[in-house]
DNA sequence: CTGAAAGCGCTTACAG
DNA sequence: CTGAAAGCGCTTACAG
């Protein structure tokens, strides 16, 4: 006796039905047991787990997402992958989320708010379980998309006490100010600020620098070199060269990111400029290689791995329906004094 | 008159039904029009597109995946994000896939075959439309998972003529040999090979180096410094120092990756070793900063962006059911001669 | 604590 | 070229 020809599309995949049949329970019970929902007889639960093992059952995320209108994917939006900072951040996020059963959907915005909005739109269609975004600066459209989605969302890298906003980060302004203060404490007076990219966090560091310089009565707008190009070692070299040519009395340079500072240090060699004797050089972030430079680079070690982990943990809580306390986790940073300043 | 209470779970989402109703066609026709399936009246098709615009319809990927057992996600597995090489690769992949309607699911294996297999298992459950993996070296389990999935799969970074295998890459061995030959052509005789990580591609470069050195009658196993640790600038500095202490007659060093070479160059400064006069230094990959080193680093420029793009294009073809010709795209690389060697 | 029914939003397979 | 029916594999909402 063959089965009458039915409209079947099954790909032979082991389904929850199969598990339920094997365990001798209903599919609903099997489903609940799998998701550790409260109120499943411990004996039944064990039978289900056994059946899962025996059959090698893997739940179908698409079916799950469709039925529950929620997936196990978390969208993470970062500006760039070519800045090691964000790679460290993503590593920590993945390390925290993956064991909890979530996949990380990485989106790269290239510091472009329009691109971020487009990515958000595309990722939101996938019904992610949660959102991790970089900073607070975005288009009104993006803001509304996030709002309207009703999804748990944690902001990374910056800190605010605004209510209803979850975030993990630190005060970029304070950290920027700390470097300026360090330079002042070393007797430097003509301290330049050299920046690229000019994203919001870079400008917050600039603001920290300005406040300190103003308070010391040493602020001079002509010592700011702001360049919208993408940050890189070679750009740092070029900017350092430009700076020394046009501001001959500069005695220190605060680069907004270590890659620029490394480029500056390398340019100094080429130009025969003594660091730190003639010009002190400081960076920001403590990226790979900064400790190996010659002279070794003075910089700020930023807690990106800690931010990634704390942010992911907060999101995990929110996705469980809990309310994280506090709503803003502030992580510590420190000035790393080496030889260059 | 209120509707009788029905079991509704709708989240108010605009569905294909709504689009069909608005356009005055059946849902199936709307579905076909959306997917540009052959055989939809051009007038109907236009009406559907208009309705989509008017309603702001976004297809539900989960429903689509469930019904068709195929999603629009492509899983990409790379060893590491902290090597700029793979970031460039991913950028190119995303740039090629996203406009075609595919999302890139990034998986990081940390050069661990077990971790790769676990990631593969997890991603495969999401019914990706295709797979992009790094190299050919993996566990038997991973190989079978890929095979059994029946999904289109393209291998990146390496090249083989094995049939039934799709790949985009270049011969790591030949590129490694080219650096060794360049060093020989500069009159160097005691050429060391310094490597970290020791992944398959690194070892292929080693093999290229060996063949050239043997052919020249200059091979000496004691000139190979192989270190399983993760590659980094600081490790390069340490290995360079070790090497010069223990192999005092070395007159050139071929580092398997630019980060190591950069570290070596920085260590040379610190130790007062003249490059290239006393020791020539060469790297591999031409990473950011290598052109800014002092002296500027001689290295091999590898076509990772081209590999990413070519690989993604092949996958796109495979996902459309076409057979890419040739099945292996070989991209070009070149020795970039600068000052260090 | 357990379950039968309905539904999530699409597409496949069969007709015409 | 177009469509009515069934199904993809789960979970929600309602009962008991």
XYZ file of C-alpha atoms (C1' of nucleotides) in Angstrom:
714
model
C 0.000 0.000 0.000
C 1.533 3.285 -1.053
C 0.388 6.577 0.370
C -1.949 8.443 -1.894
C -0.007 11.175 -3.716
C -0.227 14.240 -1.526
C 1.158 17.684 -2.012
C 4.321 17.281 -0.027
C 7.273 19.620 -0.028
C 9.072 18.228 2.976
C 12.823 18.154 2.550
C 13.210 15.251 4.909
C 14.150 17.642 7.629
C 13.601 16.441 11.187
C 10.775 18.568 12.564
C 9.281 19.264 15.920
C 6.514 16.849 14.948
C 9.023 14.041 14.665
C 10.479 14.903 18.044
C 7.029 15.011 19.612
C 6.071 11.659 18.125
C 9.354 10.103 19.257
C 8.873 11.468 22.774
C 5.189 10.576 22.869
C 4.004 14.104 23.572
C 2.202 16.780 21.624
C 4.181 19.214 19.460
C 3.221 22.082 21.737
C 4.674 20.375 24.745
C 7.826 19.590 22.823
C 8.045 23.220 21.755
C 7.676 24.402 25.309
C 10.211 21.947 26.627
C 12.710 23.119 24.017
C 12.311 26.741 24.972
C 12.481 25.938 28.699
C 9.085 27.462 29.253
C 7.937 27.197 32.851
C 5.431 24.510 33.538
C 6.578 21.419 31.693
C 6.715 18.186 33.615
C 10.354 17.415 34.272
C 9.838 13.865 33.102
C 8.260 14.926 29.826
C 10.945 17.513 29.380
C 13.616 14.836 29.719
C 11.856 12.614 27.195
C 11.783 15.487 24.733
C 15.463 16.249 25.205
C 16.285 12.608 24.580
C 14.239 12.563 21.406
C 16.023 15.698 20.236
C 19.357 14.013 20.787
C 18.313 10.791 19.140
C 16.904 12.504 16.070
C 19.521 15.257 15.840
C 16.779 17.826 15.734
C 17.681 21.450 14.942
C 14.872 24.004 15.247
C 14.075 25.943 12.119
C 14.819 29.624 12.768
C 12.628 30.764 9.898
C 9.559 28.929 11.158
C 10.282 30.118 14.644
C 10.654 33.699 13.484
C 7.464 33.545 11.467
C 5.368 32.089 14.243
C 6.735 34.228 17.030
C 7.626 37.294 14.980
C 11.001 37.263 16.647
C 14.272 35.722 15.519
C 17.485 34.859 17.306
C 19.464 37.363 15.319
C 20.854 40.542 16.752
C 21.733 43.316 14.332
C 24.887 45.207 15.219
C 25.661 48.420 13.379
C 29.214 49.768 13.418
C 30.774 52.522 11.331
C 33.761 50.616 10.014
C 35.581 47.331 10.155
C 38.923 48.823 9.209
C 39.231 50.468 12.600
C 40.455 47.796 15.013
C 38.357 49.462 17.672
C 35.139 48.126 16.215
C 36.583 44.712 15.563
C 37.338 44.407 19.275
C 33.826 45.594 20.013
C 32.264 43.026 17.681
C 34.393 40.207 19.028
C 33.160 40.923 22.536
C 29.557 41.189 21.389
C 29.728 37.882 19.557
C 31.474 36.190 22.470
C 28.632 37.261 24.759
C 25.671 36.672 22.463
C 26.580 33.410 20.716
C 26.561 31.151 23.796
C 23.155 32.606 24.652
C 21.842 31.355 21.313
C 21.952 34.561 19.312
C 23.617 35.218 15.975
C 25.267 38.526 15.277
C 24.256 40.271 12.063
C 26.993 42.789 11.376
C 26.158 45.937 9.476
C 28.786 48.462 8.383
C 27.574 52.035 7.944
C 30.792 53.692 6.744
C 29.900 56.637 8.986
C 27.058 57.405 6.599
C 23.681 58.069 8.294
C 21.812 57.327 5.077
C 23.546 54.012 4.736
C 22.755 53.252 8.350
C 19.076 53.912 7.759
C 19.062 51.669 4.709
C 20.803 48.866 6.580
C 18.410 49.247 9.466
C 15.450 48.942 7.134
C 16.873 45.817 5.587
C 17.796 44.197 8.892
C 14.550 45.099 10.595
C 12.671 43.079 7.979
C 14.490 40.062 9.389
C 12.716 40.588 12.711
C 15.883 40.653 14.777
C 15.523 39.989 18.470
C 17.484 43.102 19.339
C 19.580 45.986 18.109
C 23.045 47.225 18.948
C 24.002 50.562 17.435
C 26.999 52.855 17.636
C 26.484 56.192 19.340
C 23.426 58.424 19.333
C 23.863 60.332 16.128
C 21.531 59.159 13.353
C 18.862 60.279 10.916
C 15.380 61.021 12.146
C 14.208 58.194 9.913
C 16.534 55.716 11.568
C 15.438 56.875 14.972
C 11.811 56.314 14.058
C 12.510 52.904 12.571
C 14.096 51.830 15.840
C 11.298 53.362 17.868
C 8.540 51.853 15.755
C 10.124 48.413 15.781
C 9.671 48.292 19.523
C 12.831 46.223 19.681
C 15.284 46.296 22.567
C 18.151 48.554 21.566
C 21.447 49.360 23.246
C 23.728 52.205 22.181
C 27.448 51.563 22.266
C 30.541 53.741 22.760
C 28.963 56.834 24.262
C 27.246 57.507 27.565
C 24.167 59.518 28.451
C 21.824 59.738 31.378
C 18.807 60.425 29.157
C 15.970 58.243 30.377
C 14.646 55.415 28.287
C 17.967 55.081 26.508
C 20.178 52.077 27.141
C 23.877 52.483 26.570
C 27.354 51.249 27.371
C 30.296 53.547 26.819
C 32.320 56.301 28.310
C 32.641 60.054 28.085
C 34.693 60.713 24.971
C 34.961 64.318 26.048
C 36.503 63.513 29.410
C 38.984 61.140 27.835
C 39.939 63.773 25.291
C 40.338 66.315 28.051
C 42.589 63.947 29.983
C 45.089 63.748 27.143
C 45.186 67.530 26.820
C 45.767 67.787 30.547
C 48.545 65.261 30.414
C 50.251 67.252 27.690
C 49.876 70.455 29.717
C 51.303 68.731 32.778
C 54.401 67.934 30.737
C 54.926 71.624 30.158
C 53.573 71.744 26.617
C 51.840 74.962 25.611
C 51.304 74.946 21.845
C 49.248 71.775 21.705
C 47.677 70.921 18.365
C 44.601 68.751 17.881
C 44.675 66.731 14.676
C 41.623 64.766 13.625
C 40.174 62.908 10.665
C 36.780 61.356 9.947
C 35.167 63.955 12.231
C 32.473 61.632 13.475
C 30.544 62.639 16.610
C 32.892 60.876 19.019
C 35.937 62.507 17.484
C 34.275 65.878 17.882
C 33.514 65.112 21.507
C 37.212 64.491 22.068
C 37.885 67.792 20.340
C 35.510 69.469 22.753
C 37.374 67.976 25.716
C 40.629 69.306 24.308
C 39.109 72.765 23.778
C 37.751 73.064 27.280
C 41.077 72.199 28.833
C 42.984 74.546 26.574
C 40.564 77.383 27.186
C 40.696 76.912 30.918
C 44.484 77.121 30.688
C 44.179 80.248 28.577
C 46.068 78.512 25.790
C 43.351 77.775 23.266
C 44.179 78.728 19.710
C 41.806 77.692 16.949
C 44.645 77.662 14.445
C 46.084 74.679 16.279
C 43.136 72.534 15.250
C 43.641 70.513 12.092
C 40.349 68.889 11.149
C 40.186 66.698 8.079
C 37.015 64.883 6.959
C 38.918 62.138 5.146
C 38.999 58.606 6.471
C 41.507 58.061 9.234
C 44.633 56.086 8.344
C 48.324 55.791 9.076
C 49.285 57.520 5.863
C 46.855 60.383 6.438
C 48.403 60.859 9.873
C 51.814 61.143 8.271
C 50.574 63.719 5.816
C 48.766 65.796 8.423
C 51.795 65.766 10.719
C 53.953 67.060 7.915
C 51.421 69.772 7.014
C 51.109 70.811 10.604
C 54.804 71.229 11.230
C 55.223 73.215 8.067
C 52.446 75.684 8.822
C 52.533 75.870 12.622
C 56.214 75.931 13.342
C 55.865 76.652 17.043
C 53.788 73.575 17.860
C 55.256 71.611 20.765
C 52.721 68.794 21.046
C 50.167 66.990 18.876
C 47.079 65.187 20.103
C 45.860 62.883 17.340
C 42.231 61.816 17.709
C 43.079 58.208 16.856
C 46.153 56.004 17.152
C 46.438 55.237 13.452
C 46.945 58.927 12.739
C 49.407 59.176 15.606
C 51.396 56.206 14.342
C 51.593 57.851 10.948
C 52.721 61.050 12.633
C 55.467 59.225 14.477
C 56.699 57.592 11.287
C 56.654 60.927 9.473
C 58.664 62.458 12.314
C 61.449 59.950 11.613
C 61.414 60.721 7.945
C 61.518 64.447 8.633
C 64.103 64.177 11.365
C 61.793 65.694 13.969
C 62.713 64.591 17.502
C 59.825 63.076 19.491
C 59.150 64.006 22.213
C 61.976 66.545 22.563
C 60.890 68.839 19.785
C 57.233 67.728 19.579
C 55.321 65.462 21.910
C 52.834 63.079 20.264
C 49.753 61.482 21.801
C 47.054 59.297 20.317
C 43.732 57.800 21.298
C 42.475 54.189 21.696
C 45.734 52.303 22.219
C 45.530 50.262 19.035
C 47.801 47.380 18.054
C 51.343 48.520 17.404
C 51.215 51.716 19.432
C 53.303 50.135 22.166
C 55.860 49.061 19.562
C 56.333 52.437 17.952
C 59.573 54.208 18.358
C 59.215 56.087 20.614
C 56.311 54.157 22.100
C 53.059 56.069 21.793
C 51.342 57.785 24.721
C 47.602 57.291 24.321
C 44.281 56.507 26.016
C 43.334 52.893 26.438
C 39.619 52.682 25.668
C 37.454 49.839 26.989
C 35.909 48.654 23.732
C 35.832 44.957 24.660
C 34.190 45.837 27.963
C 31.692 48.032 26.143
C 30.829 45.233 23.744
C 30.329 42.775 26.559
C 28.355 45.134 28.797
C 26.181 46.259 25.900
C 25.464 42.687 24.847
C 24.606 41.737 28.428
C 22.178 44.612 28.703
C 20.570 43.575 25.444
C 20.273 40.002 26.693
C 18.412 41.312 29.731
C 16.123 43.479 27.633
C 15.364 40.574 25.302
C 14.356 38.535 28.357
C 11.996 41.327 29.290
C 14.073 42.522 32.223
C 15.018 46.128 32.867
C 18.775 46.595 33.216
C 19.945 48.715 36.126
C 21.524 51.134 35.568
C 20.360 51.967 32.064
C 23.777 53.376 31.221
C 26.964 51.460 31.954
C 29.993 53.718 32.139
C 33.275 51.944 31.542
C 36.704 53.140 32.605
C 39.548 54.286 30.386
C 43.080 55.304 31.233
C 45.848 57.458 29.927
C 48.772 55.205 29.042
C 51.934 57.240 29.410
C 54.745 55.905 27.260
C 57.680 57.659 25.619
C 56.183 59.917 22.985
C 54.566 62.417 25.362
C -21.081 45.961 14.226
C -17.743 44.727 15.528
C -15.980 41.770 14.006
C -16.532 38.584 15.932
C -13.486 37.942 18.088
C -11.174 35.873 15.965
C -7.817 34.420 16.689
C -5.675 37.087 15.179
C -1.982 37.627 15.723
C -1.359 40.077 12.955
C 1.068 42.802 13.926
C -0.443 45.236 11.490
C 2.336 44.446 9.093
C 1.654 45.108 5.417
C 1.531 41.705 3.767
C 1.550 40.349 0.284
C -2.228 39.934 0.649
C -2.613 43.659 1.113
C -0.491 44.348 -1.926
C -2.495 41.865 -3.997
C -5.794 43.370 -2.909
C -4.551 46.884 -3.628
C -3.339 45.836 -7.067
C -6.432 43.790 -7.789
C -4.566 40.546 -8.441
C -4.132 37.294 -6.600
C -1.373 36.928 -3.992
C 0.402 34.408 -6.187
C 0.601 36.810 -9.061
C 1.858 39.514 -6.732
C 4.484 37.112 -5.407
C 5.627 36.266 -8.898
C 5.749 39.877 -9.956
C 7.872 40.718 -6.937
C 10.368 38.014 -7.693
C 10.489 38.944 -11.385
C 9.415 35.473 -12.352
C 9.042 35.050 -16.092
C 5.512 35.130 -17.298
C 3.737 37.956 -15.540
C 1.786 40.395 -17.616
C 3.733 43.602 -17.796
C 0.632 45.581 -16.955
C -0.154 43.502 -13.894
C 3.466 43.649 -12.879
C 3.362 47.442 -12.972
C 0.185 47.523 -10.893
C 1.838 45.322 -8.284
C 4.932 47.499 -8.135
C 2.764 50.556 -7.637
C 0.850 48.915 -4.830
C 4.148 47.967 -3.194
C 5.240 51.591 -3.327
C 1.941 52.927 -2.072
C 1.751 50.533 0.847
C 5.466 50.508 1.678
C 5.481 46.748 1.520
C 8.582 44.882 2.687
C 8.612 41.113 2.124
C 9.003 39.002 5.205
C 12.264 37.077 4.910
C 11.190 34.512 7.484
C 8.008 33.618 5.659
C 9.891 33.553 2.417
C 12.569 31.295 3.842
C 10.019 28.961 5.353
C 7.982 28.624 2.186
C 10.869 28.322 -0.204
C 13.398 26.758 2.155
C 15.883 29.349 1.005
C 16.770 32.701 2.540
C 18.552 35.771 1.226
C 21.393 35.402 3.664
C 24.866 34.361 2.676
C 27.110 32.971 5.382
C 30.734 34.065 5.113
C 33.324 32.349 7.253
C 36.662 34.062 7.852
C 39.416 33.207 10.314
C 39.800 36.595 11.947
C 38.598 40.165 11.869
C 41.770 41.538 13.414
C 43.680 40.890 10.212
C 42.899 43.758 7.850
C 43.135 41.267 5.007
C 39.813 39.701 5.885
C 38.153 43.024 6.519
C 38.987 44.040 2.953
C 37.649 40.707 1.761
C 34.375 41.132 3.650
C 33.912 44.695 2.456
C 34.148 43.547 -1.138
C 31.787 40.636 -0.539
C 29.201 42.864 1.070
C 29.547 45.486 -1.636
C 28.800 42.839 -4.262
C 26.068 40.897 -2.483
C 24.007 43.643 -0.840
C 22.812 45.372 -4.038
C 21.748 41.956 -5.304
C 19.472 41.588 -2.298
C 21.586 39.387 -0.087
C 22.666 39.913 3.506
C 26.081 38.859 4.659
C 26.203 36.725 7.784
C 29.753 37.007 9.053
C 31.237 34.133 11.029
C 34.660 34.277 12.654
C 36.429 30.952 13.147
C 39.578 32.116 14.915
C 41.498 29.630 12.777
C 39.827 26.861 14.750
C 38.336 24.065 12.603
C 36.080 22.962 15.448
C 34.724 26.451 15.824
C 34.189 26.625 12.099
C 32.160 23.439 12.165
C 30.034 24.734 15.035
C 29.394 28.032 13.257
C 28.527 26.200 10.078
C 26.006 24.068 11.907
C 24.413 27.121 13.438
C 24.318 29.122 10.216
C 23.088 26.235 8.101
C 19.976 26.046 10.257
C 19.158 29.505 8.931
C 18.866 28.109 5.414
C 21.352 30.499 3.864
C 21.207 30.927 0.125
C 24.913 30.331 -0.213
C 28.224 29.835 1.503
C 31.559 31.611 1.286
C 34.411 29.960 3.150
C 38.110 30.622 3.558
C 40.483 28.105 2.037
C 40.107 24.362 1.714
C 41.322 23.159 5.063
C 38.490 22.069 7.368
C 37.176 19.194 9.446
C 35.611 16.210 7.773
C 32.415 17.121 9.614
C 32.385 20.621 8.165
C 33.024 19.235 4.703
C 30.071 16.888 5.035
C 27.803 19.616 6.372
C 28.548 21.714 3.313
C 28.127 18.752 1.004
C 24.869 17.615 2.579
C 23.408 21.100 2.541
C 23.590 21.097 -1.219
C 24.176 24.841 -1.062
C 26.296 26.791 -3.524
C 29.700 27.295 -1.950
C 32.726 29.288 -3.039
C 36.157 28.966 -1.455
C 38.152 32.147 -1.032
C 41.878 32.977 -0.919
C 43.329 29.823 -2.423
C 43.197 28.338 -5.890
C 42.784 24.780 -7.086
C 41.832 23.081 -10.290
C 40.021 20.279 -8.505
C 36.730 19.732 -10.288
C 33.441 20.538 -8.640
C 35.133 23.092 -6.416
C 34.485 26.780 -6.903
C 37.123 29.182 -5.751
C 38.635 32.629 -6.087
C 42.173 33.220 -4.951
C 45.774 32.931 -5.925
C 48.705 30.620 -5.416
C 50.076 31.491 -1.996
C 53.062 29.319 -2.787
C 53.998 31.220 -5.915
C 53.658 34.555 -4.152
C 55.850 33.314 -1.314
C 58.396 32.070 -3.819
C 58.423 35.454 -5.539
C 59.507 37.228 -2.375
C 62.289 34.730 -1.788
C 63.440 35.215 -5.367
C 63.398 38.968 -4.995
C 65.586 38.695 -1.916
C 67.988 36.404 -3.755
C 68.117 38.829 -6.665
C 69.265 41.488 -4.242
C 72.234 39.351 -3.360
C 70.909 38.035 -0.060
C 71.973 34.529 0.895
C 71.067 33.893 4.509
C 67.340 34.516 4.146
C 65.174 33.718 7.142
C 61.468 32.882 7.019
C 59.552 34.090 10.058
C 55.920 33.105 10.504
C 53.162 33.092 13.073
C 49.681 31.587 13.160
C 50.872 28.803 10.844
C 47.568 28.481 9.066
C 47.495 26.584 5.756
C 48.112 29.659 3.606
C 51.092 30.683 5.699
C 52.536 27.237 5.280
C 52.027 27.423 1.523
C 54.086 30.602 1.490
C 56.696 28.757 3.520
C 56.732 26.044 0.892
C 57.300 28.605 -1.840
C 60.220 30.015 0.120
C 61.674 26.541 0.642
C 61.535 25.559 -2.996
C 63.322 28.698 -4.086
C 65.958 28.384 -1.412
C 66.556 24.711 -2.159
C 66.833 25.371 -5.859
C 69.452 28.011 -5.046
C 71.241 25.542 -2.815
C 70.801 27.912 0.092
C 68.087 26.243 2.115
C 68.811 25.962 5.818
C 66.051 24.717 8.103
C 67.542 26.667 10.992
C 66.566 29.863 9.208
C 62.881 29.080 9.648
C 61.264 30.587 12.700
C 57.761 29.208 13.029
C 55.580 30.363 15.890
C 51.989 29.174 16.383
C 50.949 32.302 18.290
C 48.599 34.829 16.742
C 50.266 37.232 14.358
C 50.750 40.804 15.575
C 53.088 43.760 15.392
C 54.486 43.088 18.824
C 55.081 39.418 18.072
C 56.962 40.460 14.945
C 59.186 42.686 17.057
C 59.904 39.847 19.467
C 60.623 37.306 16.751
C 62.949 39.695 14.944
C 64.892 40.228 18.133
C 65.071 36.489 18.823
C 66.173 35.787 15.298
C 69.031 38.263 15.269
C 70.278 37.009 18.597
C 70.377 33.369 17.583
C 71.143 33.547 13.842
C 73.742 36.271 13.727
C 74.591 35.783 10.067
C 71.072 36.387 8.746
C 71.057 38.991 5.967
C 67.332 39.053 5.120
C 64.006 38.234 6.748
C 60.828 37.247 4.965
C 57.906 37.731 7.341
C 54.773 35.799 6.374
C 52.553 38.807 7.093
C 53.014 42.570 7.132
C 52.062 43.044 10.768
C 55.015 40.878 11.779
C 57.260 42.725 9.331
C 56.192 46.102 10.675
C 57.031 44.908 14.169
C 60.379 43.694 12.892
C 61.130 47.066 11.352
C 60.248 48.871 14.577
C 62.389 46.468 16.578
C 65.281 47.103 14.195
C 65.157 50.782 15.130
C 65.157 50.005 18.780
C 68.082 47.613 18.400
C 70.001 49.878 16.059
C 69.995 47.328 13.253
C 70.310 48.982 9.831
C 67.603 48.006 7.327
C 68.247 47.050 4.586
C 72.037 47.463 4.855
C 72.600 44.941 7.613
C 69.331 42.993 7.176
C 66.728 43.261 4.434
C 63.100 42.927 5.525
C 60.116 41.835 3.450
C 56.496 41.227 4.368
C 53.344 39.862 2.778
C 49.930 41.388 1.966
C 50.779 45.097 1.822
C 48.661 46.109 4.802
C 47.890 49.659 5.910
C 50.969 51.457 7.134
C 53.537 49.336 5.337
C 54.170 52.118 2.832
C 54.685 54.545 5.719
C 57.237 52.495 7.592
C 60.736 53.719 7.801
C 62.218 52.332 5.649
C 59.087 51.606 3.647
C 58.320 47.903 3.577
C 58.873 45.688 0.555
C 56.009 43.237 0.344
C 53.483 41.431 -1.867
C 50.257 43.192 -2.673
C 47.519 40.572 -2.482
C 44.197 40.991 -4.292
C 41.824 40.428 -1.390
C 39.197 42.919 -2.559
C 39.253 41.345 -6.010
C 38.948 37.909 -4.441
C 35.951 39.008 -2.399
C 34.249 40.470 -5.409
C 35.019 37.590 -7.761
C 33.969 35.032 -5.148
C 30.714 36.850 -4.466
C 29.987 37.094 -8.191
C 30.536 33.388 -8.632
C 28.224 32.687 -5.734
C 25.589 34.961 -7.250
C 25.789 32.916 -10.442
C 25.552 29.634 -8.576
C 22.560 30.888 -6.604
C 20.852 31.716 -9.881
C 21.491 28.161 -10.981
C 24.185 29.088 -13.467
C 27.542 27.385 -13.730
C 30.450 29.857 -13.473
C 33.204 29.484 -16.020
C 35.953 28.969 -15.050
C 35.259 27.303 -11.733
C 38.417 28.806 -10.302
C 39.228 32.493 -10.664
C 42.931 33.223 -10.244
C 43.691 36.796 -9.278
C 46.993 38.557 -9.715
C 49.391 39.740 -7.021
C 52.594 41.706 -7.267
C 55.811 42.211 -5.427
C 55.942 45.821 -4.264
C 59.564 46.799 -4.010
C 60.138 49.631 -1.560
C 63.108 50.478 0.609
C 63.397 47.694 3.129
C 64.543 44.975 0.729
C 0.565 20.973 33.687
C -0.952 19.479 28.692
C -3.245 19.841 24.119
C -6.278 20.614 19.495
C -6.836 24.386 16.461
C -5.465 28.256 14.073
C -2.316 31.179 12.311
C 2.416 33.608 11.083
C 3.316 35.370 5.538
C 4.977 33.615 2.087
C 5.803 29.965 -2.246
C 5.316 25.386 -4.497
C 2.870 22.313 -7.180
C -0.991 21.540 -9.709
C -4.657 23.240 -12.900
C -6.569 25.656 -16.548
C -0.340 34.006 -18.435
C -3.192 33.601 -13.860
C -5.154 31.408 -9.692
C -7.324 28.374 -5.539
C -5.417 25.174 -2.381
C -2.078 23.380 0.467
C 1.883 23.543 2.862
C 6.627 25.222 4.981
C 7.679 24.299 10.679
C 6.956 26.491 14.232
C 4.206 29.284 18.366
C 0.188 31.903 20.190
C -4.085 32.048 22.280
C -7.608 29.623 24.158
C -9.288 25.609 26.864
C -9.377 22.291 30.333
